[in-house]
Amino acid sequence: MIEGFTAIYIFMLAAIAGYEVISKVPVILHTPLMSGSNFIHGIVVVGAIIALISASNLTEQIIGFIGVLMAAGNAAGGYVATDRMLEMFKSSDG
Amino acid sequence: MLSTTIQIVYFIAAILFILGLKAMSSPVTARKGMIWAGVGMLIATFVTFLPDTLRLIDLEGERASLLATNISLAVIAVVIGSWIAYVSAKKVAMTDMPQMVALYNGLGGGAAACIAAIALLQGHATNTVTQVLAVLGALIGAVAFSGSIIAFAKLQGLIWKSWQFKGVQIINLVVFVVSLLLAIYLSSQVHTDGSHEISATYTLAIIAFFVVALIFGITIAMPIGGADMPVVISLFNALTGLAVGLEGFVLQNAAMMIAGTVVGSAGSLLTKLMADAMNRKVGAILFKKFGVADGEPAGEVKGSMKATDATDTAINMAYASKVIIIPGYGMAVAQAQHKVWELAELLRQRDVDVRFAIHPVAGRMPGHMNVLLAEAGVPYDLIEDLEDINAEFSTTDIALVIGANDVVNPIARTDPSSPIFGMPILSADEARNTVVVKRGKGKGFSGIENHLFYADNTRMLYGDAKDAINQVIQSLKEL
């Protein structure tokens, strides 16, 4: 179990990591970066799968199914959008 | 044993996410970083299915069939969801990317809200902290969902009007207070005895809570328009991250906790950086009215707009020594970036010093213009940021403004009553001559008159950016 202070430590350290990672990003990468971080919270798909699998009645199954559907859309769409943006940066090769 | 393996995989995924984000801070390593993050996502998704699928072997009867159904549903949803998103993201034009990012982000927020809904319906939480986190994540996720959908609809042109009237803040406040009251009620309904029994009132409160939270997202996003949209999308992105992180705590899932929190914090910083670039406060963007004609018109505009044609523009630029091109949303809409680069190359062959000046919030997202110019093949060293190039306008012969408006409006320097007052702008008005490529005489996205267009040394080249630039190219070739 991850509880109490352990949870707070994780929260705090992850927040610091996110802050540090972004702090030195050039303006030209802001859009791909926003899209990239958008992809990363697509990890919600893991939670949505767990929630759907735990469903015990039709209502929960429907909500869970929609949840997984949306989460997978977040992850896949976020990945392709970011990749397409970054692909262009590669080709310009300035 | 299995659970240890899963924890290790989640741990690796979290590390891959952080390293991937880190690698995205440089154009050289950015794509590699994205692949790392993608690998993290794939392995995390895969192992999530493992324990329940293995449990299936030992189970029998009704419980086995329910579990089998749920797992199949999950697989189907993953396949359909990713397939639709994959195809849509592949097909969409580069110019429409900002709203797609808003859309995908909204989906993530909605998913977090669904997780919370199931946790609440199951009476899952056995202590108040977990229940509070679930409710908080639900609120934030639902707001990010409906808010992002509104942002998408606005950028897609499905909603034109910004919804602005007196008292909009009061509505916001009322909706917020109601959702908070419902949240507090739900948070107090914890099943410490482990009964998991839920009452009809409780179910009703859950439904009301989600409805109000969704409305709250809409009332937040509807009044926002103008140059503020990028900041809002970034804010919703951070909120989704936070919601995912909170639901990660509820589900005791380390990968979600870490990845969600990292995005929540990184996204918040990114939002602040973007707001700073516009010299605005995030709070002011959300809760103050923007670009609405409720007061006196800010000073009479002197002069008139003077039209020019492609031939004149071509001649002037061909014999200039220094030209600065300022692209904006109009270039994106017209997909004119390739033509613009073709024009720049022609001028460079004539030894004209051509450079591109990018305002931090040009377009609908920071870096939007950089992405488009990169697509067209413009080298990095010709693209300059606002701070680096603003001093050079006074020695520039022609500033060519292509579909940009608010980011070159001198009123931001002069008129304290203007909604964009204080926003740093590109000093196109200091160039000897300015040519503005614009579709018509209308105002910009924010609805503010642009005094630059009326200046004595400004000429308007009316037309779709792509057609207009193409005509200039033809004229240039004939010289």
Coordinates of C-alpha atoms in Angstrom, one line a residue:
Chain A
M1 CA 0.0 0.0 0.0
I2 CA 1.1 3.5 -0.8
E3 CA -0.2 5.7 2.0
G4 CA 0.3 8.7 4.1
F5 CA 3.7 10.2 4.0
T6 CA 4.9 7.8 1.3
A7 CA 2.2 9.1 -1.0
I8 CA 3.1 12.7 -0.2
Y9 CA 6.8 12.0 -0.9
I10 CA 5.9 10.5 -4.3
F11 CA 3.6 13.5 -5.1
M12 CA 6.2 16.0 -4.1
L13 CA 9.2 14.4 -5.9
A14 CA 7.2 13.8 -9.1
A15 CA 6.1 17.4 -9.0
I16 CA 9.7 18.6 -8.7
A17 CA 10.8 16.2 -11.5
G18 CA 8.1 17.6 -13.8
Y19 CA 9.1 21.2 -13.0
E20 CA 12.8 20.6 -13.5
V21 CA 12.3 18.7 -16.8
I22 CA 10.3 21.5 -18.3
S23 CA 12.2 24.5 -17.0
K24 CA 14.8 24.6 -19.8
V25 CA 12.7 23.9 -22.8
P26 CA 13.1 26.3 -25.8
V27 CA 10.0 28.1 -27.0
I28 CA 10.1 26.2 -30.4
L29 CA 9.4 22.9 -28.6
H30 CA 6.5 24.2 -26.5
T31 CA 3.8 22.8 -28.8
P32 CA 5.4 19.3 -29.2
L33 CA 6.1 19.3 -25.5
M34 CA 2.5 20.1 -24.6
S35 CA 1.4 17.4 -26.9
G36 CA 4.0 15.0 -25.5
S37 CA 2.9 15.6 -21.9
N38 CA -0.6 15.1 -23.2
F39 CA 0.5 11.7 -24.4
I40 CA 2.1 10.8 -21.1
H41 CA -1.1 11.4 -19.1
G42 CA -2.6 8.8 -21.5
I43 CA -1.2 6.4 -18.8
V44 CA -4.8 6.9 -17.4
V45 CA -5.5 3.9 -19.8
V46 CA -4.0 1.7 -17.1
G47 CA -6.3 2.9 -14.5
A48 CA -9.3 2.8 -16.8
I49 CA -8.6 -0.9 -17.6
I50 CA -8.3 -1.7 -13.9
A51 CA -11.6 0.1 -13.2
L52 CA -13.4 -1.7 -16.1
I53 CA -12.1 -5.1 -15.0
S54 CA -13.3 -4.4 -11.5
A55 CA -16.8 -3.6 -12.8
S56 CA -19.6 -5.7 -11.2
N57 CA -22.7 -4.5 -13.0
L58 CA -23.8 -3.1 -16.3
T59 CA -23.6 0.6 -15.3
E60 CA -20.0 0.2 -14.2
Q61 CA -19.2 -1.7 -17.3
I62 CA -20.6 1.0 -19.5
I63 CA -18.7 3.8 -17.6
G64 CA -15.5 1.7 -17.6
F65 CA -15.8 0.9 -21.3
I66 CA -16.2 4.6 -22.2
G67 CA -13.3 5.4 -19.9
V68 CA -11.0 2.9 -21.5
L69 CA -12.1 4.1 -25.0
M70 CA -11.3 7.7 -24.1
A71 CA -8.0 6.9 -22.4
A72 CA -6.8 4.8 -25.3
G73 CA -7.8 7.7 -27.6
N74 CA -5.7 10.1 -25.4
A75 CA -2.7 7.8 -25.5
A76 CA -2.8 6.9 -29.2
G77 CA -3.8 10.3 -30.5
G78 CA -1.3 12.1 -28.3
Y79 CA 1.5 9.9 -29.5
V80 CA 0.8 10.3 -33.2
A81 CA 0.2 14.1 -32.9
T82 CA 3.5 14.5 -31.1
D83 CA 5.4 12.2 -33.4
R84 CA 4.1 14.1 -36.5
M85 CA 5.3 17.4 -35.0
L86 CA 8.7 16.1 -34.1
E87 CA 9.1 14.5 -37.5
M88 CA 9.1 17.9 -39.1
F89 CA 11.8 19.2 -36.9
K90 CA 14.0 16.3 -38.0
S91 CA 13.5 17.0 -41.7
S92 CA 14.4 20.7 -41.5
D93 CA 17.8 19.7 -40.1
G94 CA 18.8 23.4 -39.7
Chain B
M1 CA 5.8 -12.4 -7.4
L2 CA 3.5 -11.3 -10.2
S3 CA 2.7 -8.1 -8.4
T4 CA 6.3 -7.4 -7.9
T5 CA 6.9 -7.8 -11.6
I6 CA 4.1 -5.4 -12.3
Q7 CA 5.4 -2.8 -9.9
I8 CA 8.8 -3.1 -11.5
V9 CA 7.3 -2.6 -15.0
Y10 CA 5.3 0.5 -13.7
F11 CA 8.5 1.8 -12.2
I12 CA 10.4 1.4 -15.5
A13 CA 7.5 3.1 -17.4
A14 CA 7.5 6.0 -15.0
I15 CA 11.3 6.5 -15.5
L16 CA 10.8 6.2 -19.3
F17 CA 8.2 8.9 -19.1
I18 CA 10.4 11.3 -17.2
L19 CA 13.4 10.6 -19.4
G20 CA 11.3 11.0 -22.5
L21 CA 10.0 14.4 -21.4
K22 CA 13.6 15.4 -20.6
A23 CA 14.8 14.3 -24.0
M24 CA 12.0 16.5 -25.6
S25 CA 13.8 19.6 -24.3
S26 CA 16.1 19.5 -27.3
P27 CA 15.1 19.1 -31.0
V28 CA 18.0 16.6 -31.5
T29 CA 16.8 14.1 -28.9
A30 CA 13.0 14.9 -28.9
R31 CA 11.9 12.0 -31.2
K32 CA 14.0 9.5 -29.2
G33 CA 12.3 10.7 -26.0
M34 CA 8.9 10.2 -27.5
I35 CA 9.8 6.6 -28.4
W36 CA 10.9 5.9 -24.9
A37 CA 7.7 7.3 -23.5
G38 CA 5.8 5.2 -26.1
V39 CA 7.6 2.0 -25.0
G40 CA 6.7 2.9 -21.4
M41 CA 3.1 3.2 -22.3
L42 CA 3.0 -0.1 -24.1
I43 CA 4.6 -2.2 -21.4
A44 CA 2.5 -0.6 -18.7
T45 CA -0.7 -1.3 -20.6
F46 CA 0.3 -4.8 -21.3
V47 CA 1.2 -5.8 -17.7
T48 CA -2.1 -4.3 -16.4
F49 CA -4.0 -7.1 -18.1
L50 CA -1.8 -9.8 -16.7
P51 CA -3.0 -10.5 -13.1
D52 CA -6.7 -10.6 -14.0
T53 CA -6.1 -12.7 -17.1
L54 CA -4.1 -15.2 -15.0
R55 CA -6.7 -15.1 -12.2
L56 CA -9.2 -16.3 -14.8
I57 CA -7.6 -19.7 -14.9
D58 CA -8.5 -20.4 -11.3
L59 CA -12.0 -19.0 -11.3
E60 CA -15.1 -20.8 -12.2
G61 CA -18.8 -20.0 -12.8
E62 CA -20.4 -16.6 -12.8
R63 CA -17.4 -14.7 -11.5
A64 CA -15.2 -16.2 -14.2
S65 CA -17.6 -15.2 -16.9
L66 CA -18.0 -11.6 -15.6
L67 CA -14.2 -11.3 -15.4
A68 CA -13.8 -12.7 -18.9
T69 CA -16.4 -10.3 -20.2
N70 CA -14.7 -7.3 -18.6
I71 CA -11.3 -8.2 -19.9
S72 CA -12.7 -8.7 -23.4
L73 CA -14.5 -5.3 -23.1
A74 CA -11.2 -3.7 -22.0
V75 CA -9.3 -5.2 -25.0
I76 CA -12.0 -4.1 -27.4
A77 CA -12.1 -0.6 -26.0
V78 CA -8.3 -0.2 -26.1
V79 CA -8.3 -1.4 -29.8
I80 CA -11.2 0.8 -30.9
G81 CA -10.1 3.9 -29.0
S82 CA -6.5 3.8 -30.1
W83 CA -7.5 2.9 -33.7
I84 CA -9.9 5.9 -34.1
A85 CA -7.4 8.3 -32.4
Y86 CA -4.5 6.9 -34.5
V87 CA -6.4 7.4 -37.8
S88 CA -7.7 10.8 -36.9
A89 CA -4.2 12.0 -35.7
K90 CA -2.6 10.7 -38.9
K91 CA -5.2 12.4 -41.1
V92 CA -5.5 15.8 -39.6
A93 CA -3.8 18.7 -41.2
M94 CA -0.8 20.2 -39.3
T95 CA -2.7 23.4 -38.9
D96 CA -5.5 21.7 -37.0
M97 CA -3.1 20.1 -34.5
P98 CA -3.8 22.5 -31.6
Q99 CA -7.5 21.6 -31.4
M100 CA -6.6 17.9 -31.7
V101 CA -4.3 18.2 -28.8
A102 CA -7.1 19.8 -26.9
L103 CA -9.4 16.9 -27.9
Y104 CA -7.0 14.1 -26.9
N105 CA -6.4 15.9 -23.6
G106 CA -10.1 16.1 -23.0
L107 CA -10.4 12.4 -23.5
G108 CA -7.8 11.8 -20.8
G109 CA -9.7 14.0 -18.4
G110 CA -12.9 12.2 -19.2
A111 CA -11.2 8.8 -18.6
A112 CA -10.0 10.0 -15.2
A113 CA -13.5 11.1 -14.3
C114 CA -14.8 7.6 -15.4
I115 CA -12.3 5.9 -13.1
A116 CA -13.5 8.1 -10.2
A117 CA -17.1 7.5 -11.0
I118 CA -16.6 3.7 -10.8
A119 CA -14.6 4.1 -7.6
L120 CA -17.4 6.2 -6.1
L121 CA -20.2 3.9 -7.2
Q122 CA -18.4 0.9 -5.8
G123 CA -18.0 2.5 -2.4
H124 CA -14.4 1.7 -2.9
A125 CA -12.8 4.0 -0.5
T126 CA -12.3 2.8 3.1
N127 CA -10.9 6.1 4.4
T128 CA -11.6 9.7 4.0
V129 CA -8.3 10.6 2.3
T130 CA -8.9 8.2 -0.6
Q131 CA -12.5 9.4 -1.0
V132 CA -11.4 13.0 -1.0
L133 CA -8.7 12.3 -3.6
A134 CA -11.2 10.3 -5.8
V135 CA -13.8 13.2 -5.6
L136 CA -11.1 15.8 -6.3
G137 CA -9.8 13.9 -9.3
A138 CA -13.3 13.5 -10.6
L139 CA -14.0 17.2 -10.3
I140 CA -10.7 18.2 -12.1
G141 CA -11.0 15.4 -14.7
A142 CA -14.6 16.4 -15.6
V143 CA -13.7 20.1 -15.8
A144 CA -10.7 19.3 -18.0
F145 CA -12.9 17.1 -20.2
S146 CA -15.8 19.5 -20.9
G147 CA -13.4 22.5 -21.0
S148 CA -11.1 20.9 -23.5
I149 CA -14.1 19.9 -25.7
I150 CA -15.2 23.6 -25.7
A151 CA -11.6 24.6 -26.6
F152 CA -11.6 22.1 -29.4
A153 CA -15.0 23.3 -30.7
K154 CA -13.8 26.9 -30.6
L155 CA -10.6 26.3 -32.5
Q156 CA -12.3 24.0 -34.9
G157 CA -14.7 26.9 -35.7
L158 CA -17.8 25.0 -34.4
I159 CA -18.4 27.8 -31.8
W160 CA -17.6 31.2 -33.0
K161 CA -18.8 33.5 -30.2
S162 CA -17.1 33.9 -27.0
W163 CA -19.7 33.8 -24.4
Q164 CA -19.3 37.0 -22.6
F165 CA -21.7 39.0 -20.6
K166 CA -21.9 40.7 -17.3
G167 CA -22.3 38.3 -14.5
V168 CA -20.5 35.4 -16.1
Q169 CA -18.2 35.3 -13.1
I170 CA -21.2 35.0 -10.8
I171 CA -22.4 32.0 -12.8
N172 CA -18.9 30.6 -12.5
L173 CA -18.9 31.1 -8.8
V174 CA -22.3 29.6 -8.3
V175 CA -21.4 26.5 -10.3
F176 CA -18.2 26.2 -8.5
V177 CA -19.8 26.5 -5.0
V178 CA -22.4 23.9 -5.9
S179 CA -19.8 21.4 -7.2
L180 CA -17.8 22.0 -4.1
L181 CA -20.8 21.4 -1.8
L182 CA -21.5 18.1 -3.7
A183 CA -17.9 17.2 -3.5
I184 CA -17.9 17.7 0.3
Y185 CA -21.1 15.7 0.7
L186 CA -19.6 12.8 -1.4
S187 CA -16.3 13.0 0.6
S188 CA -18.2 12.5 3.8
Q189 CA -19.9 9.3 2.6
V190 CA -17.0 6.9 3.4
H191 CA -17.7 3.3 4.2
T192 CA -15.4 2.8 7.1
D193 CA -17.2 -0.4 8.0
G194 CA -16.3 -1.9 4.6
S195 CA -19.9 -2.5 3.7
H196 CA -19.8 -1.0 0.2
E197 CA -23.5 -0.4 0.5
I198 CA -24.5 2.8 -1.3
S199 CA -27.8 4.6 -0.9
A200 CA -30.0 6.1 -3.6
T201 CA -29.3 9.6 -2.3
Y202 CA -25.6 8.9 -2.7
T203 CA -26.0 7.7 -6.3
L204 CA -28.1 10.7 -7.1
A205 CA -25.4 13.0 -5.5
I206 CA -22.8 11.3 -7.7
I207 CA -24.8 12.0 -10.9
A208 CA -25.5 15.6 -9.9
F209 CA -21.8 16.1 -9.0
F210 CA -20.6 15.0 -12.4
V211 CA -23.3 17.1 -14.2
V212 CA -22.3 20.2 -12.3
A213 CA -18.6 19.5 -12.8
L214 CA -19.0 19.2 -16.5
I215 CA -21.0 22.4 -16.6
F216 CA -18.3 24.1 -14.6
G217 CA -15.7 23.2 -17.3
I218 CA -18.0 24.7 -20.0
T219 CA -18.6 27.9 -18.1
I220 CA -14.9 28.3 -17.5
A221 CA -13.9 27.8 -21.2
M222 CA -16.8 29.5 -22.9
P223 CA -15.9 33.2 -22.1
I224 CA -12.3 32.7 -23.0
G225 CA -11.2 33.8 -26.5
G226 CA -8.5 35.7 -28.2
A227 CA -4.9 35.1 -27.7
D228 CA -5.7 33.3 -24.4
M229 CA -6.7 30.0 -25.9
P230 CA -3.2 28.4 -25.9
V231 CA -2.8 29.1 -22.3
V232 CA -6.2 27.6 -21.5
I233 CA -5.4 24.4 -23.5
S234 CA -2.1 24.1 -21.6
L235 CA -4.0 24.6 -18.3
F236 CA -6.5 21.9 -19.1
N237 CA -3.5 19.6 -20.0
A238 CA -2.0 20.2 -16.6
L239 CA -5.4 19.6 -14.9
T240 CA -5.8 16.3 -16.7
G241 CA -2.4 15.3 -15.5
L242 CA -3.3 16.2 -12.0
A243 CA -6.6 14.3 -12.2
V244 CA -4.8 11.2 -13.5
G245 CA -2.3 11.5 -10.7
L246 CA -5.0 11.7 -8.1
E247 CA -6.9 8.7 -9.5
G248 CA -3.5 6.9 -9.4
F249 CA -3.4 7.5 -5.6
V250 CA -7.0 6.1 -5.4
L251 CA -6.1 3.0 -7.4
Q252 CA -2.7 2.7 -5.7
N253 CA -1.1 2.7 -9.1
A254 CA 2.4 4.0 -9.1
A255 CA 2.7 4.6 -12.8
M256 CA -0.4 6.8 -12.9
M257 CA 0.7 8.6 -9.7
I258 CA 4.1 9.6 -11.0
A259 CA 3.2 10.2 -14.7
G260 CA 0.1 12.2 -13.8
T261 CA 1.8 14.3 -11.2
V262 CA 4.8 15.0 -13.4
V263 CA 2.5 16.2 -16.2
G264 CA 0.4 18.2 -13.7
S265 CA 3.5 20.0 -12.5
A266 CA 5.2 20.3 -15.9
G267 CA 2.0 21.5 -17.5
S268 CA 1.4 24.1 -14.8
L269 CA 4.9 25.5 -15.4
L270 CA 4.3 25.5 -19.1
T271 CA 1.0 27.3 -18.6
K272 CA 2.8 29.9 -16.6
L273 CA 5.6 30.3 -19.1
M274 CA 3.0 30.9 -21.8
A275 CA 1.0 33.4 -19.8
D276 CA 4.2 35.2 -18.9
A277 CA 5.0 35.5 -22.6
M278 CA 1.8 37.4 -23.0
N279 CA 2.4 39.4 -19.8
R280 CA -0.8 38.1 -18.4
K281 CA -1.7 36.3 -15.2
V282 CA -3.4 32.9 -15.4
G283 CA -6.0 34.0 -12.9
A284 CA -6.8 37.1 -15.0
I285 CA -7.2 35.0 -18.1
L286 CA -9.7 32.7 -16.4
F287 CA -11.7 35.2 -14.4
K288 CA -11.5 38.5 -16.2
K289 CA -13.3 39.4 -19.4
F290 CA -11.2 39.6 -22.5
G291 CA -11.5 41.7 -25.7
V292 CA -15.1 42.6 -25.2
A293 CA -16.6 45.9 -26.2
D294 CA -18.2 46.7 -22.9
G295 CA -16.5 50.0 -22.2
E296 CA -15.6 53.0 -24.4
P297 CA -13.8 52.2 -27.6
A298 CA -10.1 52.6 -26.8
G299 CA -9.2 55.8 -28.7
E300 CA -10.3 56.6 -32.3
V301 CA -8.2 55.0 -35.0
K302 CA -6.6 57.6 -37.2
G303 CA -6.0 57.2 -40.9
S304 CA -7.3 54.5 -43.2
M305 CA -6.3 51.2 -44.4
K306 CA -4.4 51.5 -47.7
A307 CA -4.5 48.6 -50.1
T308 CA -1.5 47.5 -52.3
D309 CA -1.1 44.7 -54.8
A310 CA 1.2 41.8 -55.4
T311 CA 3.4 43.5 -58.0
D312 CA 4.1 46.5 -55.9
T313 CA 4.9 44.3 -52.9
A314 CA 7.2 42.1 -55.1
I315 CA 9.1 45.1 -56.4
N316 CA 9.5 46.6 -53.0
M317 CA 10.8 43.4 -51.5
A318 CA 13.1 42.6 -54.4
Y319 CA 15.0 45.9 -53.9
A320 CA 15.0 45.8 -50.1
S321 CA 18.1 44.8 -48.1
K322 CA 16.3 43.4 -45.1
V323 CA 12.9 41.8 -44.8
I324 CA 11.4 40.3 -41.7
I325 CA 8.4 38.0 -42.1
I326 CA 5.9 37.8 -39.3
P327 CA 3.7 34.7 -39.6
G328 CA 0.4 34.3 -37.7
Y329 CA -2.7 32.2 -37.6
G330 CA -3.7 33.4 -41.1
M331 CA -0.7 31.6 -42.5
A332 CA -1.6 28.5 -40.7
V333 CA -5.2 28.6 -41.9
A334 CA -4.2 29.1 -45.5
Q335 CA -1.5 26.4 -45.3
A336 CA 0.8 29.1 -46.8
Q337 CA 4.0 28.1 -45.0
H338 CA 5.5 26.4 -48.1
K339 CA 4.7 29.4 -50.3
V340 CA 6.1 31.7 -47.7
W341 CA 9.4 29.8 -47.6
E342 CA 9.5 29.8 -51.4
L343 CA 9.2 33.5 -51.4
A344 CA 11.9 33.8 -48.8
E345 CA 14.2 31.6 -50.8
L346 CA 13.6 33.8 -54.0
L347 CA 14.4 36.9 -52.0
R348 CA 17.5 35.3 -50.5
Q349 CA 18.7 34.5 -54.0
R350 CA 18.6 38.3 -54.6
D351 CA 20.8 38.8 -51.5
V352 CA 17.9 40.1 -49.4
D353 CA 18.4 39.4 -45.7
V354 CA 15.2 37.5 -44.9
R355 CA 14.3 36.4 -41.4
F356 CA 11.3 35.1 -39.6
A357 CA 10.1 36.7 -36.4
I358 CA 8.0 34.5 -34.2
H359 CA 5.9 35.9 -31.4
P360 CA 5.7 33.5 -28.4
V361 CA 1.9 33.1 -28.8
A362 CA 1.6 33.5 -32.6
G363 CA -1.0 31.1 -33.9
R364 CA -3.0 29.2 -31.4
M365 CA -0.3 27.6 -29.3
P366 CA 3.3 28.6 -28.4
G367 CA 5.7 27.2 -31.0
H368 CA 2.8 26.7 -33.5
M369 CA 4.5 28.8 -36.1
N370 CA 7.9 27.1 -35.5
V371 CA 6.3 23.8 -36.2
L372 CA 4.7 25.0 -39.5
L373 CA 7.9 26.7 -40.7
A374 CA 9.9 23.6 -39.8
E375 CA 7.4 21.6 -41.9
A376 CA 8.0 23.9 -44.9
G377 CA 11.8 23.4 -44.4
V378 CA 12.8 26.8 -43.0
P379 CA 16.2 26.4 -41.3
Y380 CA 16.4 27.2 -37.5
D381 CA 18.9 30.0 -37.9
L382 CA 16.5 32.1 -39.9
I383 CA 13.8 32.0 -37.2
E384 CA 14.1 34.5 -34.4
D385 CA 12.4 35.0 -31.1
L386 CA 10.7 38.2 -30.1
E387 CA 13.5 39.4 -27.7
D388 CA 16.2 38.7 -30.3
I389 CA 14.7 40.5 -33.3
N390 CA 12.7 43.4 -31.9
A391 CA 15.7 45.8 -31.9
E392 CA 16.2 45.1 -35.6
F393 CA 12.9 46.3 -36.9
S394 CA 14.1 49.9 -37.0
T395 CA 16.7 48.9 -39.6
T396 CA 14.3 46.8 -41.6
D397 CA 13.0 47.8 -45.0
I398 CA 9.9 45.7 -45.0
A399 CA 8.1 43.9 -42.3
L400 CA 5.8 41.3 -44.0
V401 CA 2.9 40.4 -41.7
I402 CA 1.2 37.3 -42.8
G403 CA -2.1 36.6 -41.1
A404 CA -0.9 37.9 -37.7
N405 CA -2.8 40.6 -35.9
D406 CA -2.8 41.0 -32.1
V407 CA 0.9 40.1 -31.8
V408 CA 1.8 43.2 -33.9
N409 CA -0.8 45.6 -32.5
P410 CA 1.0 48.7 -31.1
I411 CA -2.0 49.4 -28.9
A412 CA -0.5 46.8 -26.5
R413 CA 2.3 49.4 -25.7
T414 CA 0.2 52.5 -25.7
D415 CA -3.4 52.0 -24.4
P416 CA -3.7 50.9 -20.8
S417 CA -7.5 50.3 -21.3
S418 CA -6.8 47.7 -24.0
P419 CA -7.3 44.1 -23.1
I420 CA -3.9 43.3 -24.6
F421 CA -2.1 46.2 -22.9
G422 CA 1.3 45.1 -21.6
M423 CA 1.6 42.1 -23.9
P424 CA 5.0 42.2 -25.6
I425 CA 4.6 42.7 -29.3
L426 CA 6.7 42.4 -32.4
S427 CA 7.6 46.0 -33.4
A428 CA 6.5 45.8 -37.0
D429 CA 5.4 49.4 -36.8
E430 CA 9.1 50.4 -36.5
A431 CA 10.0 49.0 -39.9
R432 CA 10.3 51.5 -42.7
N433 CA 7.4 49.9 -44.5
T434 CA 5.0 47.2 -43.4
V435 CA 2.9 45.0 -45.7
V436 CA 0.0 43.1 -44.1
V437 CA -1.4 40.1 -45.8
K438 CA -4.9 39.7 -44.6
R439 CA -8.1 38.1 -45.8
G440 CA -10.4 41.1 -45.2
K441 CA -10.8 44.3 -43.2
G442 CA -12.2 42.5 -40.1
K443 CA -10.7 42.5 -36.7
G444 CA -8.5 39.8 -35.3
F445 CA -9.4 36.8 -33.2
S446 CA -9.6 39.1 -30.1
G447 CA -11.8 41.6 -31.8
I448 CA -9.5 44.6 -31.2
E449 CA -8.8 47.2 -33.8
N450 CA -5.2 47.1 -34.9
H451 CA -3.7 50.6 -35.2
L452 CA -0.7 49.2 -37.2
F453 CA -3.1 48.6 -40.2
Y454 CA -4.0 52.3 -40.3
A455 CA -0.4 53.6 -40.1
D456 CA 1.0 55.8 -42.9
N457 CA 3.7 53.3 -43.9
T458 CA 1.5 50.3 -43.8
R459 CA 0.0 48.7 -46.9
M460 CA -2.7 46.0 -46.9
L461 CA -2.4 43.1 -49.3
Y462 CA -5.9 41.6 -49.2
G463 CA -6.5 37.9 -49.9
D464 CA -6.0 34.4 -48.7
A465 CA -2.4 34.2 -47.5
K466 CA -1.5 31.3 -49.9
D467 CA -2.9 33.0 -53.0
A468 CA -1.5 36.4 -52.1
I469 CA 2.0 35.1 -51.5
N470 CA 1.8 33.0 -54.6
Q471 CA 1.0 36.2 -56.6
V472 CA 3.9 37.9 -55.1
I473 CA 6.1 35.0 -56.1
Q474 CA 4.9 35.1 -59.7
S475 CA 5.5 38.9 -59.8
L476 CA 8.9 38.4 -58.3
K477 CA 9.8 35.8 -61.0
E478 CA 8.8 38.2 -63.7
L479 CA 11.1 40.9 -62.5

